[in-house]
């Protein structure tokens, strides 16, 4: 089974990464701005391309422009990575539990080419 690898966009609290790694140290979770990933301020289409090329799923708060970027990406004939949109009404613990369950039980292709609004599994 191929496991999800998560890229947190720059506006996602770093606490989410810390909590995910505390629960499951084997999860690959990076954040925009880390070495080797897109820098802070990178345009969303470039982040989508990087995620697709590197087999990372994007975790974001971006509900406004990301749907348009996703449509454009797919219209170019590309397979988009899974995009998980955080829900501000979920606690960090609930979000971590959901992302962990997806990591442990789902195949990356199951959520690609669409916006996946959390909670997904409840």
PDB file of C-alpha atoms in Angstrom:
ATOM      1  CA  UNK A   1       0.000   0.000   0.000  1.00  0.00           C
ATOM      2  CA  UNK A   2       1.241   3.454  -0.908  1.00  0.00           C
ATOM      3  CA  UNK A   3       0.788   5.891   1.958  1.00  0.00           C
ATOM      4  CA  UNK A   4      -0.342   9.458   1.751  1.00  0.00           C
ATOM      5  CA  UNK A   5       2.271  12.143   2.057  1.00  0.00           C
ATOM      6  CA  UNK A   6       0.927  15.490   3.180  1.00  0.00           C
ATOM      7  CA  UNK A   7       2.031  19.001   2.276  1.00  0.00           C
ATOM      8  CA  UNK A   8       0.512  21.628   4.570  1.00  0.00           C
ATOM      9  CA  UNK A   9       0.057  24.990   2.931  1.00  0.00           C
ATOM     10  CA  UNK A  10       1.718  27.964   4.571  1.00  0.00           C
ATOM     11  CA  UNK A  11      -1.497  29.133   6.251  1.00  0.00           C
ATOM     12  CA  UNK A  12      -2.066  25.849   8.099  1.00  0.00           C
ATOM     13  CA  UNK A  13      -0.930  25.957  11.693  1.00  0.00           C
ATOM     14  CA  UNK A  14       2.370  24.136  12.292  1.00  0.00           C
ATOM     15  CA  UNK A  15       0.714  22.545  15.327  1.00  0.00           C
ATOM     16  CA  UNK A  16      -1.081  20.200  12.920  1.00  0.00           C
ATOM     17  CA  UNK A  17       2.205  18.733  11.725  1.00  0.00           C
ATOM     18  CA  UNK A  18       3.502  18.361  15.271  1.00  0.00           C
ATOM     19  CA  UNK A  19       0.328  16.565  16.352  1.00  0.00           C
ATOM     20  CA  UNK A  20       0.351  14.230  13.328  1.00  0.00           C
ATOM     21  CA  UNK A  21       3.978  13.281  13.915  1.00  0.00           C
ATOM     22  CA  UNK A  22       3.388  12.770  17.622  1.00  0.00           C
ATOM     23  CA  UNK A  23       0.560  10.342  16.822  1.00  0.00           C
ATOM     24  CA  UNK A  24       2.365   8.590  13.956  1.00  0.00           C
ATOM     25  CA  UNK A  25       6.071   9.345  13.459  1.00  0.00           C
ATOM     26  CA  UNK A  26       6.064   7.479  10.113  1.00  0.00           C
ATOM     27  CA  UNK A  27       3.726   9.986   8.442  1.00  0.00           C
ATOM     28  CA  UNK A  28       5.466  12.145   5.884  1.00  0.00           C
ATOM     29  CA  UNK A  29       4.161  15.638   6.527  1.00  0.00           C
ATOM     30  CA  UNK A  30       5.912  18.710   5.181  1.00  0.00           C
ATOM     31  CA  UNK A  31       4.949  22.356   5.141  1.00  0.00           C
ATOM     32  CA  UNK A  32       5.247  24.987   2.420  1.00  0.00           C
ATOM     33  CA  UNK A  33       8.402  26.879   3.264  1.00  0.00           C
ATOM     34  CA  UNK A  34      10.344  23.807   4.431  1.00  0.00           C
ATOM     35  CA  UNK A  35      13.620  23.034   2.646  1.00  0.00           C
ATOM     36  CA  UNK A  36      13.008  21.146  -0.592  1.00  0.00           C
ATOM     37  CA  UNK A  37       9.373  22.221  -1.031  1.00  0.00           C
ATOM     38  CA  UNK A  38       7.798  25.354  -2.492  1.00  0.00           C
ATOM     39  CA  UNK A  39       8.640  28.554  -0.629  1.00  0.00           C
ATOM     40  CA  UNK A  40       6.141  30.705   1.246  1.00  0.00           C
ATOM     41  CA  UNK A  41       4.264  32.874  -1.220  1.00  0.00           C
ATOM     42  CA  UNK A  42       4.442  30.301  -4.027  1.00  0.00           C
ATOM     43  CA  UNK A  43       1.329  30.576  -6.232  1.00  0.00           C
ATOM     44  CA  UNK A  44      -1.270  27.840  -5.713  1.00  0.00           C
ATOM     45  CA  UNK A  45      -0.967  26.404  -9.265  1.00  0.00           C
ATOM     46  CA  UNK A  46       2.753  25.855  -8.702  1.00  0.00           C
ATOM     47  CA  UNK A  47       2.046  24.142  -5.375  1.00  0.00           C
ATOM     48  CA  UNK A  48      -0.498  21.861  -7.073  1.00  0.00           C
ATOM     49  CA  UNK A  49       2.039  20.970  -9.743  1.00  0.00           C
ATOM     50  CA  UNK A  50       4.709  20.244  -7.131  1.00  0.00           C
ATOM     51  CA  UNK A  51       2.295  18.032  -5.163  1.00  0.00           C
ATOM     52  CA  UNK A  52       1.324  16.103  -8.293  1.00  0.00           C
ATOM     53  CA  UNK A  53       4.939  15.656  -9.371  1.00  0.00           C
ATOM     54  CA  UNK A  54       6.124  14.597  -5.908  1.00  0.00           C
ATOM     55  CA  UNK A  55       3.054  12.484  -4.944  1.00  0.00           C
ATOM     56  CA  UNK A  56       2.003  14.670  -2.012  1.00  0.00           C
ATOM     57  CA  UNK A  57      -1.555  15.477  -0.971  1.00  0.00           C
ATOM     58  CA  UNK A  58      -2.250  19.106  -0.163  1.00  0.00           C
ATOM     59  CA  UNK A  59      -3.803  20.127   3.154  1.00  0.00           C
ATOM     60  CA  UNK A  60      -5.153  23.664   2.940  1.00  0.00           C
ATOM     61  CA  UNK A  61      -7.555  26.259   4.315  1.00  0.00           C
ATOM     62  CA  UNK A  62      -8.031  27.735   0.838  1.00  0.00           C
ATOM     63  CA  UNK A  63     -11.717  27.458  -0.051  1.00  0.00           C
ATOM     64  CA  UNK A  64     -11.782  30.503  -2.322  1.00  0.00           C
ATOM     65  CA  UNK A  65      -9.275  30.163  -5.136  1.00  0.00           C
ATOM     66  CA  UNK A  66      -8.226  26.518  -4.875  1.00  0.00           C
ATOM     67  CA  UNK A  67     -11.359  25.133  -6.630  1.00  0.00           C
ATOM     68  CA  UNK A  68     -10.558  27.273  -9.684  1.00  0.00           C
ATOM     69  CA  UNK A  69      -6.895  26.211  -9.643  1.00  0.00           C
ATOM     70  CA  UNK A  70      -7.953  22.566  -9.377  1.00  0.00           C
ATOM     71  CA  UNK A  71     -10.326  22.887 -12.364  1.00  0.00           C
ATOM     72  CA  UNK A  72      -7.595  24.550 -14.424  1.00  0.00           C
ATOM     73  CA  UNK A  73      -5.074  21.861 -13.439  1.00  0.00           C
ATOM     74  CA  UNK A  74      -7.402  19.036 -14.468  1.00  0.00           C
ATOM     75  CA  UNK A  75      -8.336  20.876 -17.690  1.00  0.00           C
ATOM     76  CA  UNK A  76      -4.633  20.770 -18.630  1.00  0.00           C
ATOM     77  CA  UNK A  77      -4.915  16.980 -18.611  1.00  0.00           C
ATOM     78  CA  UNK A  78      -3.088  16.551 -15.314  1.00  0.00           C
ATOM     79  CA  UNK A  79      -4.095  14.264 -12.468  1.00  0.00           C
ATOM     80  CA  UNK A  80      -4.424  16.440  -9.415  1.00  0.00           C
ATOM     81  CA  UNK A  81      -3.257  15.337  -6.006  1.00  0.00           C
ATOM     82  CA  UNK A  82      -5.760  14.847  -3.236  1.00  0.00           C
ATOM     83  CA  UNK A  83      -6.644  18.199  -1.720  1.00  0.00           C
ATOM     84  CA  UNK A  84      -7.946  18.140   1.833  1.00  0.00           C
ATOM     85  CA  UNK A  85      -9.659  21.349   2.912  1.00  0.00           C
ATOM     86  CA  UNK A  86      -9.612  21.920   6.651  1.00  0.00           C
ATOM     87  CA  UNK A  87     -12.767  22.675   8.570  1.00  0.00           C
ATOM     88  CA  UNK A  88     -12.366  25.504  11.112  1.00  0.00           C
ATOM     89  CA  UNK A  89     -15.035  23.863  13.279  1.00  0.00           C
ATOM     90  CA  UNK A  90     -12.935  20.729  13.815  1.00  0.00           C
ATOM     91  CA  UNK A  91     -10.418  20.622  16.640  1.00  0.00           C
ATOM     92  CA  UNK A  92      -6.777  19.851  15.920  1.00  0.00           C
ATOM     93  CA  UNK A  93      -7.387  16.426  17.494  1.00  0.00           C
ATOM     94  CA  UNK A  94     -10.318  15.681  15.199  1.00  0.00           C
ATOM     95  CA  UNK A  95      -8.374  16.842  12.146  1.00  0.00           C
ATOM     96  CA  UNK A  96      -5.348  14.750  13.136  1.00  0.00           C
ATOM     97  CA  UNK A  97      -7.539  11.682  13.675  1.00  0.00           C
ATOM     98  CA  UNK A  98      -9.109  12.057  10.262  1.00  0.00           C
ATOM     99  CA  UNK A  99      -5.825  12.640   8.404  1.00  0.00           C
ATOM    100  CA  UNK A 100      -4.272   9.708  10.254  1.00  0.00           C
ATOM    101  CA  UNK A 101      -7.131   7.401   9.314  1.00  0.00           C
ATOM    102  CA  UNK A 102      -6.871   8.458   5.666  1.00  0.00           C
ATOM    103  CA  UNK A 103      -3.101   7.841   5.806  1.00  0.00           C
ATOM    104  CA  UNK A 104      -3.568   4.405   7.369  1.00  0.00           C
ATOM    105  CA  UNK A 105      -6.512   3.090   5.376  1.00  0.00           C
ATOM    106  CA  UNK A 106      -6.887   4.825   2.005  1.00  0.00           C
ATOM    107  CA  UNK A 107      -4.976   4.690  -1.257  1.00  0.00           C
ATOM    108  CA  UNK A 108      -3.806   8.074  -2.574  1.00  0.00           C
ATOM    109  CA  UNK A 109      -5.804   7.750  -5.806  1.00  0.00           C
ATOM    110  CA  UNK A 110      -9.075   7.540  -3.844  1.00  0.00           C
ATOM    111  CA  UNK A 111      -9.230  11.285  -3.225  1.00  0.00           C
ATOM    112  CA  UNK A 112      -7.412  12.726  -6.245  1.00  0.00           C
ATOM    113  CA  UNK A 113      -8.908  15.201  -8.728  1.00  0.00           C
ATOM    114  CA  UNK A 114     -11.278  16.780  -6.229  1.00  0.00           C
ATOM    115  CA  UNK A 115     -11.575  19.033  -3.241  1.00  0.00           C
ATOM    116  CA  UNK A 116     -12.133  16.914  -0.150  1.00  0.00           C
ATOM    117  CA  UNK A 117     -13.805  18.958   2.559  1.00  0.00           C
ATOM    118  CA  UNK A 118     -13.234  17.746   6.099  1.00  0.00           C
ATOM    119  CA  UNK A 119     -14.703  15.929   7.855  1.00  0.00           C
ATOM    120  CA  UNK A 120     -14.626  13.239   5.197  1.00  0.00           C
ATOM    121  CA  UNK A 121     -15.004  10.079   7.210  1.00  0.00           C
ATOM    122  CA  UNK A 122     -17.702  10.982   9.711  1.00  0.00           C
TER     123      UNK A 122
END
